[in-house]
Tab-separated table of N, CA and C in Angstrom:
chain	number	residue	atom	x	y	z
A	1	UNK	N	-13.030	-26.613	-13.378
A	1	UNK	CA	-13.109	-25.783	-14.081
A	1	UNK	C	-13.488	-24.973	-12.708
A	2	UNK	N	-14.246	-24.603	-11.897
A	2	UNK	CA	-14.612	-24.259	-10.804
A	2	UNK	C	-13.363	-23.739	-10.007
A	3	UNK	N	-12.359	-24.674	-9.960
A	3	UNK	CA	-11.894	-23.967	-8.781
A	3	UNK	C	-11.163	-22.675	-10.006
A	4	UNK	N	-10.587	-23.227	-11.065
A	4	UNK	CA	-9.980	-21.847	-11.292
A	4	UNK	C	-11.584	-20.464	-11.530
A	5	UNK	N	-11.646	-20.748	-11.621
A	5	UNK	CA	-13.263	-19.488	-11.655
A	5	UNK	C	-12.769	-18.759	-9.892
A	6	UNK	N	-12.387	-20.172	-8.971
A	6	UNK	CA	-13.221	-19.562	-7.723
A	6	UNK	C	-11.420	-18.576	-7.622
A	7	UNK	N	-10.430	-19.461	-8.401
A	7	UNK	CA	-9.175	-18.967	-8.057
A	7	UNK	C	-8.844	-16.964	-8.773
A	8	UNK	N	-9.557	-17.050	-9.922
A	8	UNK	CA	-9.822	-15.727	-10.423
A	8	UNK	C	-10.847	-15.247	-9.969
A	9	UNK	N	-11.674	-15.683	-9.320
A	9	UNK	CA	-12.719	-14.534	-8.320
A	9	UNK	C	-11.646	-13.514	-7.200
A	10	UNK	N	-11.063	-14.353	-6.486
A	10	UNK	CA	-10.106	-14.523	-5.454
A	10	UNK	C	-9.236	-13.353	-5.837
A	11	UNK	N	-8.927	-13.828	-7.274
A	11	UNK	CA	-7.507	-12.559	-7.013
A	11	UNK	C	-8.034	-11.265	-7.616
A	12	UNK	N	-9.609	-11.000	-7.924
A	12	UNK	CA	-9.790	-9.864	-7.991
A	12	UNK	C	-10.058	-9.540	-7.392
A	13	UNK	N	-10.907	-10.277	-7.120
A	13	UNK	CA	-10.944	-8.945	-4.833
A	13	UNK	C	-9.679	-8.631	-4.368
A	14	UNK	N	-9.161	-9.475	-4.573
A	14	UNK	CA	-7.567	-9.307	-4.358
A	14	UNK	C	-6.971	-7.500	-4.866
A	15	UNK	N	-7.260	-7.727	-5.436
A	15	UNK	CA	-6.727	-7.278	-6.978
A	15	UNK	C	-7.592	-5.569	-6.404
A	16	UNK	N	-8.846	-5.493	-6.367
A	16	UNK	CA	-9.890	-4.559	-6.059
A	16	UNK	C	-9.291	-3.587	-4.428
A	17	UNK	N	-9.462	-4.892	-3.963
A	17	UNK	CA	-8.653	-4.307	-2.294
A	17	UNK	C	-8.120	-3.098	-2.217
A	18	UNK	N	-7.245	-3.999	-2.748
A	18	UNK	CA	-5.499	-3.313	-3.124
A	18	UNK	C	-5.703	-1.860	-3.572
A	19	UNK	N	-6.552	-2.065	-4.542
A	19	UNK	CA	-6.184	-0.657	-5.328
A	19	UNK	C	-7.291	0.446	-4.370
A	20	UNK	N	-8.219	-0.436	-3.439
A	20	UNK	CA	-8.494	0.735	-2.201
A	20	UNK	C	-8.321	1.270	-1.420
A	21	UNK	N	-6.481	0.252	-0.941
A	21	UNK	CA	-5.812	1.265	-0.428
A	21	UNK	C	-5.552	2.460	-0.747
A	22	UNK	N	-4.995	1.341	-1.983
A	22	UNK	CA	-3.824	1.989	-2.391
A	22	UNK	C	-4.891	3.887	-3.261
A	23	UNK	N	-5.460	4.164	-3.033
A	23	UNK	CA	-6.229	5.440	-3.312
A	23	UNK	C	-6.905	6.363	-2.068
A	24	UNK	N	-7.104	5.496	-0.660
A	24	UNK	CA	-6.996	6.297	0.095
A	24	UNK	C	-5.767	7.047	0.958
A	25	UNK	N	-4.796	6.427	-0.309
A	25	UNK	CA	-3.291	6.880	0.403
A	25	UNK	C	-2.398	5.635	1.575
A	26	UNK	N	-2.657	4.895	0.962
A	26	UNK	CA	-1.999	3.171	1.989
A	26	UNK	C	-1.109	3.080	0.177
A	27	UNK	N	0.273	3.136	1.349
A	27	UNK	CA	1.257	2.046	-0.034
A	27	UNK	C	1.564	0.822	0.346
A	28	UNK	N	2.317	0.533	0.452
A	28	UNK	CA	3.320	-0.983	0.483
A	28	UNK	C	4.409	-0.307	0.370
A	29	UNK	N	5.023	-1.257	1.381
A	29	UNK	CA	6.117	-0.750	1.921
A	29	UNK	C	7.755	-1.594	1.057
A	30	UNK	N	8.513	-1.102	0.486
A	30	UNK	CA	9.098	-1.058	-0.107
A	30	UNK	C	10.246	-3.009	0.755
A	31	UNK	N	10.344	-3.836	-0.790
A	31	UNK	CA	11.019	-4.911	0.019
A	31	UNK	C	11.776	-5.800	-0.453
A	32	UNK	N	11.857	-5.752	-1.405
A	32	UNK	CA	13.563	-7.290	-2.583
A	32	UNK	C	14.223	-5.834	-2.723
A	33	UNK	N	15.256	-6.444	-2.983
A	33	UNK	CA	16.510	-5.131	-3.042
A	33	UNK	C	16.726	-4.482	-2.733
A	34	UNK	N	15.790	-3.493	-1.162
A	34	UNK	CA	16.039	-3.077	-0.024
A	34	UNK	C	17.261	-3.121	0.616
A	35	UNK	N	17.305	-1.939	1.294
A	35	UNK	CA	18.854	-2.630	2.143
A	35	UNK	C	17.670	-2.946	3.340
A	36	UNK	N	17.866	-3.507	4.930
A	36	UNK	CA	16.819	-3.637	5.008
A	36	UNK	C	16.446	-3.269	6.237
A	37	UNK	N	15.783	-2.724	6.966
A	37	UNK	CA	15.256	-1.590	7.561
A	37	UNK	C	14.383	-1.922	8.821
A	38	UNK	N	15.028	-1.669	9.967
A	38	UNK	CA	13.971	-2.295	11.340
A	38	UNK	C	13.161	-1.798	11.687
A	39	UNK	N	13.025	-0.344	10.909
A	39	UNK	CA	10.992	0.408	11.133
A	39	UNK	C	11.067	0.198	10.717
A	40	UNK	N	10.638	-0.849	8.880
A	40	UNK	CA	10.053	-0.757	8.133
A	40	UNK	C	9.922	-2.705	7.695
A	41	UNK	N	10.322	-3.313	8.526
A	41	UNK	CA	11.162	-5.365	7.565
A	41	UNK	C	11.019	-5.743	9.356
A	42	UNK	N	10.264	-6.750	9.700
A	42	UNK	CA	10.645	-8.080	10.580
A	42	UNK	C	11.661	-8.765	10.283
A	43	UNK	N	12.654	-9.624	10.108
A	43	UNK	CA	13.527	-10.216	9.466
A	43	UNK	C	12.584	-11.914	9.544
A	44	UNK	N	13.112	-12.201	9.593
A	44	UNK	CA	11.859	-13.258	9.030
A	44	UNK	C	13.545	-14.584	9.568
A	45	UNK	N	14.326	-14.546	7.763
A	45	UNK	CA	14.905	-15.311	7.758
A	45	UNK	C	16.086	-15.131	7.483
A	46	UNK	N	17.335	-15.387	7.383
A	46	UNK	CA	18.211	-14.817	6.365
A	46	UNK	C	19.050	-15.863	5.683
A	47	UNK	N	19.638	-15.994	4.963
A	47	UNK	CA	19.985	-16.317	3.582
A	47	UNK	C	21.227	-16.488	3.177
A	48	UNK	N	22.381	-17.262	2.965
A	48	UNK	CA	23.782	-16.653	2.273
A	48	UNK	C	24.329	-15.949	1.075
A	49	UNK	N	24.307	-14.838	0.684
A	49	UNK	CA	24.292	-14.377	0.224
A	49	UNK	C	26.156	-13.281	-0.576
A	50	UNK	N	26.066	-13.726	-1.602
A	50	UNK	CA	27.578	-12.337	-1.433
A	50	UNK	C	27.585	-11.686	-1.362
A	51	UNK	N	28.717	-10.767	-1.254
A	51	UNK	CA	29.238	-10.130	-0.161
A	51	UNK	C	29.187	-8.220	-0.327
A	52	UNK	N	28.417	-8.522	-1.584
A	52	UNK	CA	27.309	-7.145	-2.446
A	52	UNK	C	26.226	-6.898	-1.491
A	53	UNK	N	24.891	-8.231	-1.577
A	53	UNK	CA	23.944	-8.177	-1.567
A	53	UNK	C	24.351	-8.434	0.490
A	54	UNK	N	24.813	-7.894	1.589
A	54	UNK	CA	24.360	-8.000	2.870
A	54	UNK	C	23.747	-7.412	3.464
A	55	UNK	N	23.564	-7.379	4.254
A	55	UNK	CA	21.307	-6.517	4.280
A	55	UNK	C	20.567	-6.039	3.475
A	56	UNK	N	20.143	-6.792	2.489
A	56	UNK	CA	19.599	-6.556	1.540
A	56	UNK	C	18.845	-7.191	1.924
A	57	UNK	N	17.319	-7.112	1.634
A	57	UNK	CA	16.227	-7.853	1.541
A	57	UNK	C	16.600	-9.073	0.573
A	58	UNK	N	16.559	-10.831	0.907
A	58	UNK	CA	16.307	-11.116	-1.079
A	58	UNK	C	14.608	-11.517	-0.673
A	59	UNK	N	13.969	-11.509	-0.115
A	59	UNK	CA	13.246	-12.248	-0.250
A	59	UNK	C	11.248	-12.250	0.764
A	60	UNK	N	10.221	-11.603	-0.045
A	60	UNK	CA	9.101	-11.828	0.636
A	60	UNK	C	8.123	-12.739	0.812
A	61	UNK	N	7.745	-12.268	2.474
A	61	UNK	CA	7.367	-13.222	2.975
A	61	UNK	C	5.643	-12.654	3.187
A	62	UNK	N	5.781	-11.668	3.902
A	62	UNK	CA	4.221	-10.885	3.207
A	62	UNK	C	4.312	-9.046	3.126
A	63	UNK	N	3.721	-8.439	2.699
A	63	UNK	CA	3.528	-7.821	2.218
A	63	UNK	C	3.705	-6.726	3.462
A	64	UNK	N	4.353	-5.325	3.466
A	64	UNK	CA	4.168	-4.103	4.466
A	64	UNK	C	3.814	-3.362	4.242
A	65	UNK	N	2.235	-2.042	4.833
A	65	UNK	CA	1.735	-1.049	4.468
A	65	UNK	C	2.372	-0.253	5.366
A	66	UNK	N	2.424	0.739	4.553
A	66	UNK	CA	2.863	2.275	4.866
A	66	UNK	C	1.191	3.786	5.437
A	67	UNK	N	0.886	4.259	5.566
A	67	UNK	CA	-0.289	5.470	5.320
A	67	UNK	C	0.515	6.470	5.915
A	68	UNK	N	1.226	7.712	5.216
A	68	UNK	CA	2.022	8.596	5.777
A	68	UNK	C	2.721	8.387	5.648
A	69	UNK	N	3.243	8.977	6.188
A	69	UNK	CA	4.812	8.430	7.424
A	69	UNK	C	4.225	7.243	8.659
A	70	UNK	N	3.291	6.945	8.436
A	70	UNK	CA	2.978	5.709	9.868
A	70	UNK	C	2.784	3.929	9.757
A	71	UNK	N	3.769	3.352	9.951
A	71	UNK	CA	4.214	2.014	9.379
A	71	UNK	C	2.346	1.500	10.081
A	72	UNK	N	1.760	0.935	9.338
A	72	UNK	CA	0.632	-0.325	9.623
A	72	UNK	C	0.509	-1.358	9.630
A	73	UNK	N	2.078	-1.972	9.162
A	73	UNK	CA	2.476	-3.576	9.255
A	73	UNK	C	4.007	-3.382	9.028
A	74	UNK	N	4.985	-4.428	9.517
A	74	UNK	CA	6.194	-4.702	8.715
A	74	UNK	C	6.395	-4.889	7.962
A	75	UNK	N	6.010	-5.218	6.646
A	75	UNK	CA	6.990	-5.919	5.424
A	75	UNK	C	7.731	-7.167	6.687
A	76	UNK	N	7.279	-8.389	6.648
A	76	UNK	CA	7.750	-9.901	6.810
A	76	UNK	C	8.675	-10.445	5.301
A	77	UNK	N	10.231	-9.841	5.826
A	77	UNK	CA	11.236	-10.278	4.996
A	77	UNK	C	12.197	-11.545	4.902
A	78	UNK	N	13.213	-12.188	4.510
A	78	UNK	CA	14.452	-12.420	4.289
A	78	UNK	C	15.568	-12.129	3.905
A	79	UNK	N	16.425	-11.322	5.125
A	79	UNK	CA	17.545	-11.259	4.417
A	79	UNK	C	18.538	-11.574	4.145
A	80	UNK	N	19.879	-11.355	3.369
A	80	UNK	CA	20.998	-11.992	2.627
A	80	UNK	C	21.816	-11.640	3.951
A	81	UNK	N	23.310	-12.552	3.948
A	81	UNK	CA	24.088	-11.995	5.027
A	81	UNK	C	25.835	-13.105	4.474
A	82	UNK	N	26.494	-12.079	3.947
A	82	UNK	CA	27.393	-12.282	3.391
A	82	UNK	C	28.107	-13.088	4.552
A	83	UNK	N	28.453	-14.617	3.429
A	83	UNK	CA	28.872	-15.791	4.050
A	83	UNK	C	30.100	-14.944	4.452
A	84	UNK	N	31.242	-15.651	5.604
A	84	UNK	CA	33.106	-15.339	5.999
A	84	UNK	C	33.791	-15.856	4.790
A	85	UNK	N	35.124	-15.340	4.292
A	85	UNK	CA	35.757	-15.689	3.436
A	85	UNK	C	37.062	-17.011	4.818
A	86	UNK	N	37.033	-18.097	4.233
A	86	UNK	CA	37.961	-19.022	4.578
A	86	UNK	C	39.794	-18.033	3.875
A	87	UNK	N	40.954	-18.556	5.750
A	87	UNK	CA	41.772	-18.185	4.358
A	87	UNK	C	42.024	-18.671	3.385
A	88	UNK	N	41.387	-19.983	3.330
A	88	UNK	CA	41.796	-20.369	1.359
A	88	UNK	C	41.595	-19.776	0.768
A	89	UNK	N	40.792	-18.797	0.558
A	89	UNK	CA	39.739	-18.501	-0.970
A	89	UNK	C	40.518	-17.050	-0.984
């Protein structure tokens, strides 16, 4: 039970901290589903995807943050890369 209480406490502190950041104007960088932008995202790895998802962020490893127009931390993400079609397909 004490491990569960610890988890709940840590989650509460993380929520409070994120709310405090939001209240002063810090906002998270949009990641999953967005088109990869090297100004906002740091590509950690790539994953095979369908052609329509090429260049899109498929997974977020750590959230990025902006303060107004200034980037505080880039989002660390996985980027989709379309697989090349073979001539027989």
